[in-house]
Amino acid sequence: MKIMAVCGSGLGSSFMVEMNIKKVLKKIGVEAEVEHSDLASALPGAADVFVMGKDIAESATVPADKLIILDSIISIPELEEKLTEYFKK
C-alpha cells in the first residue's frame, strides 16, 4: 500500500500532511509507504491512495476511489476519520 500526500508545489503542506498521515496510520494500526508530491506528479499509477485538500482536488487526474479529500489539511481528527473510513472498505 502506497499513500501520496499532494499539494500544489509538492513542498511544505504535502510534507506536513505526509507526517500527519504517518501518525494516524500508526494510531489505527495500518502499515503503508507514505510520500509527498506535487499535483502534476499525482498520476493514477503513482500510489494506491492520494490525500489532498479540496482546493486542488478538482484538478487531480486520479480516480475518485483513490482519492481522500480533506476540508482542512491541518485537521488531524478529520484525517484520522477519513483514513479510518477508507481502510474499512
JSON list of C-alpha atoms in Angstrom, two decimals:
[
{"chain": "A", "resi": 1, "resn": "MET", "atom": "CA", "xyz": [0.00, 0.00, 0.00]},
{"chain": "A", "resi": 2, "resn": "LYS", "atom": "CA", "xyz": [1.36, 3.37, -1.03]},
{"chain": "A", "resi": 3, "resn": "ILE", "atom": "CA", "xyz": [-0.19, 6.67, 0.05]},
{"chain": "A", "resi": 4, "resn": "MET", "atom": "CA", "xyz": [0.73, 10.00, -1.52]},
{"chain": "A", "resi": 5, "resn": "ALA", "atom": "CA", "xyz": [0.11, 13.37, 0.14]},
{"chain": "A", "resi": 6, "resn": "VAL", "atom": "CA", "xyz": [-0.35, 16.00, -2.55]},
{"chain": "A", "resi": 7, "resn": "CYS", "atom": "CA", "xyz": [-0.21, 19.80, -2.69]},
{"chain": "A", "resi": 8, "resn": "GLY", "atom": "CA", "xyz": [0.22, 22.29, -5.49]},
{"chain": "A", "resi": 9, "resn": "SER", "atom": "CA", "xyz": [4.02, 22.54, -5.33]},
{"chain": "A", "resi": 10, "resn": "GLY", "atom": "CA", "xyz": [4.92, 19.31, -3.51]},
{"chain": "A", "resi": 11, "resn": "LEU", "atom": "CA", "xyz": [6.82, 21.09, -0.76]},
{"chain": "A", "resi": 12, "resn": "GLY", "atom": "CA", "xyz": [5.58, 22.34, 2.61]},
{"chain": "A", "resi": 13, "resn": "SER", "atom": "CA", "xyz": [1.94, 21.43, 3.01]},
{"chain": "A", "resi": 14, "resn": "SER", "atom": "CA", "xyz": [2.21, 17.99, 1.39]},
{"chain": "A", "resi": 15, "resn": "PHE", "atom": "CA", "xyz": [5.17, 17.17, 3.65]},
{"chain": "A", "resi": 16, "resn": "MET", "atom": "CA", "xyz": [3.13, 18.21, 6.70]},
{"chain": "A", "resi": 17, "resn": "VAL", "atom": "CA", "xyz": [0.20, 16.04, 5.55]},
{"chain": "A", "resi": 18, "resn": "GLU", "atom": "CA", "xyz": [2.64, 13.14, 4.97]},
{"chain": "A", "resi": 19, "resn": "MET", "atom": "CA", "xyz": [3.86, 13.41, 8.58]},
{"chain": "A", "resi": 20, "resn": "ASN", "atom": "CA", "xyz": [0.26, 13.53, 9.85]},
{"chain": "A", "resi": 21, "resn": "ILE", "atom": "CA", "xyz": [-0.70, 10.51, 7.74]},
{"chain": "A", "resi": 22, "resn": "LYS", "atom": "CA", "xyz": [2.17, 8.54, 9.29]},
{"chain": "A", "resi": 23, "resn": "LYS", "atom": "CA", "xyz": [0.98, 9.48, 12.81]},
{"chain": "A", "resi": 24, "resn": "VAL", "atom": "CA", "xyz": [-2.61, 8.46, 12.03]},
{"chain": "A", "resi": 25, "resn": "LEU", "atom": "CA", "xyz": [-1.61, 5.18, 10.37]},
{"chain": "A", "resi": 26, "resn": "LYS", "atom": "CA", "xyz": [0.44, 4.24, 13.43]},
{"chain": "A", "resi": 27, "resn": "LYS", "atom": "CA", "xyz": [-2.54, 5.04, 15.67]},
{"chain": "A", "resi": 28, "resn": "ILE", "atom": "CA", "xyz": [-5.04, 3.00, 13.64]},
{"chain": "A", "resi": 29, "resn": "GLY", "atom": "CA", "xyz": [-2.60, 0.13, 13.03]},
{"chain": "A", "resi": 30, "resn": "VAL", "atom": "CA", "xyz": [-2.22, 0.35, 9.27]},
{"chain": "A", "resi": 31, "resn": "GLU", "atom": "CA", "xyz": [1.13, -0.14, 7.55]},
{"chain": "A", "resi": 32, "resn": "ALA", "atom": "CA", "xyz": [1.79, 1.79, 4.34]},
{"chain": "A", "resi": 33, "resn": "GLU", "atom": "CA", "xyz": [4.52, 3.59, 2.47]},
{"chain": "A", "resi": 34, "resn": "VAL", "atom": "CA", "xyz": [3.83, 7.33, 2.59]},
{"chain": "A", "resi": 35, "resn": "GLU", "atom": "CA", "xyz": [5.39, 10.08, 0.49]},
{"chain": "A", "resi": 36, "resn": "HIS", "atom": "CA", "xyz": [4.52, 13.57, -0.72]},
{"chain": "A", "resi": 37, "resn": "SER", "atom": "CA", "xyz": [4.38, 15.11, -4.17]},
{"chain": "A", "resi": 38, "resn": "ASP", "atom": "CA", "xyz": [3.15, 17.99, -6.29]},
{"chain": "A", "resi": 39, "resn": "LEU", "atom": "CA", "xyz": [-0.18, 17.81, -8.12]},
{"chain": "A", "resi": 40, "resn": "ALA", "atom": "CA", "xyz": [1.41, 17.31, -11.56]},
{"chain": "A", "resi": 41, "resn": "SER", "atom": "CA", "xyz": [3.16, 14.13, -10.33]},
{"chain": "A", "resi": 42, "resn": "ALA", "atom": "CA", "xyz": [-0.01, 12.68, -8.78]},
{"chain": "A", "resi": 43, "resn": "LEU", "atom": "CA", "xyz": [-0.73, 10.23, -11.57]},
{"chain": "A", "resi": 44, "resn": "PRO", "atom": "CA", "xyz": [-3.07, 7.24, -11.09]},
{"chain": "A", "resi": 45, "resn": "GLY", "atom": "CA", "xyz": [-0.26, 4.66, -11.05]},
{"chain": "A", "resi": 46, "resn": "ALA", "atom": "CA", "xyz": [1.97, 6.60, -8.64]},
{"chain": "A", "resi": 47, "resn": "ALA", "atom": "CA", "xyz": [0.15, 5.43, -5.49]},
{"chain": "A", "resi": 48, "resn": "ASP", "atom": "CA", "xyz": [-2.80, 3.43, -4.20]},
{"chain": "A", "resi": 49, "resn": "VAL", "atom": "CA", "xyz": [-4.33, 6.38, -2.34]},
{"chain": "A", "resi": 50, "resn": "PHE", "atom": "CA", "xyz": [-3.93, 10.13, -2.76]},
{"chain": "A", "resi": 51, "resn": "VAL", "atom": "CA", "xyz": [-4.64, 12.62, 0.05]},
{"chain": "A", "resi": 52, "resn": "MET", "atom": "CA", "xyz": [-5.13, 16.29, -0.82]},
{"chain": "A", "resi": 53, "resn": "GLY", "atom": "CA", "xyz": [-7.01, 19.43, 0.11]},
{"chain": "A", "resi": 54, "resn": "LYS", "atom": "CA", "xyz": [-10.33, 20.23, -1.52]},
{"chain": "A", "resi": 55, "resn": "ASP", "atom": "CA", "xyz": [-8.78, 23.34, -3.12]},
{"chain": "A", "resi": 56, "resn": "ILE", "atom": "CA", "xyz": [-6.76, 21.22, -5.57]},
{"chain": "A", "resi": 57, "resn": "ALA", "atom": "CA", "xyz": [-8.87, 18.05, -5.74]},
{"chain": "A", "resi": 58, "resn": "GLU", "atom": "CA", "xyz": [-10.82, 19.23, -8.79]},
{"chain": "A", "resi": 59, "resn": "SER", "atom": "CA", "xyz": [-7.55, 19.45, -10.73]},
{"chain": "A", "resi": 60, "resn": "ALA", "atom": "CA", "xyz": [-6.46, 15.91, -9.80]},
{"chain": "A", "resi": 61, "resn": "THR", "atom": "CA", "xyz": [-6.17, 13.29, -12.51]},
{"chain": "A", "resi": 62, "resn": "VAL", "atom": "CA", "xyz": [-6.66, 10.30, -10.19]},
{"chain": "A", "resi": 63, "resn": "PRO", "atom": "CA", "xyz": [-9.86, 8.24, -9.95]},
{"chain": "A", "resi": 64, "resn": "ALA", "atom": "CA", "xyz": [-12.30, 9.24, -7.19]},
{"chain": "A", "resi": 65, "resn": "ASP", "atom": "CA", "xyz": [-11.99, 5.85, -5.49]},
{"chain": "A", "resi": 66, "resn": "LYS", "atom": "CA", "xyz": [-8.26, 6.51, -4.93]},
{"chain": "A", "resi": 67, "resn": "LEU", "atom": "CA", "xyz": [-8.80, 10.00, -3.55]},
{"chain": "A", "resi": 68, "resn": "ILE", "atom": "CA", "xyz": [-9.19, 11.26, 0.02]},
{"chain": "A", "resi": 69, "resn": "ILE", "atom": "CA", "xyz": [-10.19, 14.92, 0.03]},
{"chain": "A", "resi": 70, "resn": "LEU", "atom": "CA", "xyz": [-9.59, 17.00, 3.14]},
{"chain": "A", "resi": 71, "resn": "ASP", "atom": "CA", "xyz": [-11.60, 20.09, 4.04]},
{"chain": "A", "resi": 72, "resn": "SER", "atom": "CA", "xyz": [-8.69, 21.16, 6.27]},
{"chain": "A", "resi": 73, "resn": "ILE", "atom": "CA", "xyz": [-5.19, 19.82, 5.62]},
{"chain": "A", "resi": 74, "resn": "ILE", "atom": "CA", "xyz": [-4.18, 20.71, 9.19]},
{"chain": "A", "resi": 75, "resn": "SER", "atom": "CA", "xyz": [-7.01, 18.79, 10.90]},
{"chain": "A", "resi": 76, "resn": "ILE", "atom": "CA", "xyz": [-5.62, 15.53, 12.27]},
{"chain": "A", "resi": 77, "resn": "PRO", "atom": "CA", "xyz": [-9.08, 14.42, 13.54]},
{"chain": "A", "resi": 78, "resn": "GLU", "atom": "CA", "xyz": [-10.50, 14.83, 10.01]},
{"chain": "A", "resi": 79, "resn": "LEU", "atom": "CA", "xyz": [-7.54, 12.95, 8.52]},
{"chain": "A", "resi": 80, "resn": "GLU", "atom": "CA", "xyz": [-7.96, 10.14, 11.04]},
{"chain": "A", "resi": 81, "resn": "GLU", "atom": "CA", "xyz": [-11.68, 9.90, 10.33]},
{"chain": "A", "resi": 82, "resn": "LYS", "atom": "CA", "xyz": [-11.23, 9.77, 6.55]},
{"chain": "A", "resi": 83, "resn": "LEU", "atom": "CA", "xyz": [-8.30, 7.32, 6.62]},
{"chain": "A", "resi": 84, "resn": "THR", "atom": "CA", "xyz": [-10.16, 5.02, 9.03]},
{"chain": "A", "resi": 85, "resn": "GLU", "atom": "CA", "xyz": [-13.23, 5.15, 6.79]},
{"chain": "A", "resi": 86, "resn": "TYR", "atom": "CA", "xyz": [-11.11, 4.43, 3.70]},
{"chain": "A", "resi": 87, "resn": "PHE", "atom": "CA", "xyz": [-9.45, 1.38, 5.25]},
{"chain": "A", "resi": 88, "resn": "LYS", "atom": "CA", "xyz": [-12.78, -0.07, 6.42]},
{"chain": "A", "resi": 89, "resn": "LYS", "atom": "CA", "xyz": [-13.81, -0.52, 2.75]}
]
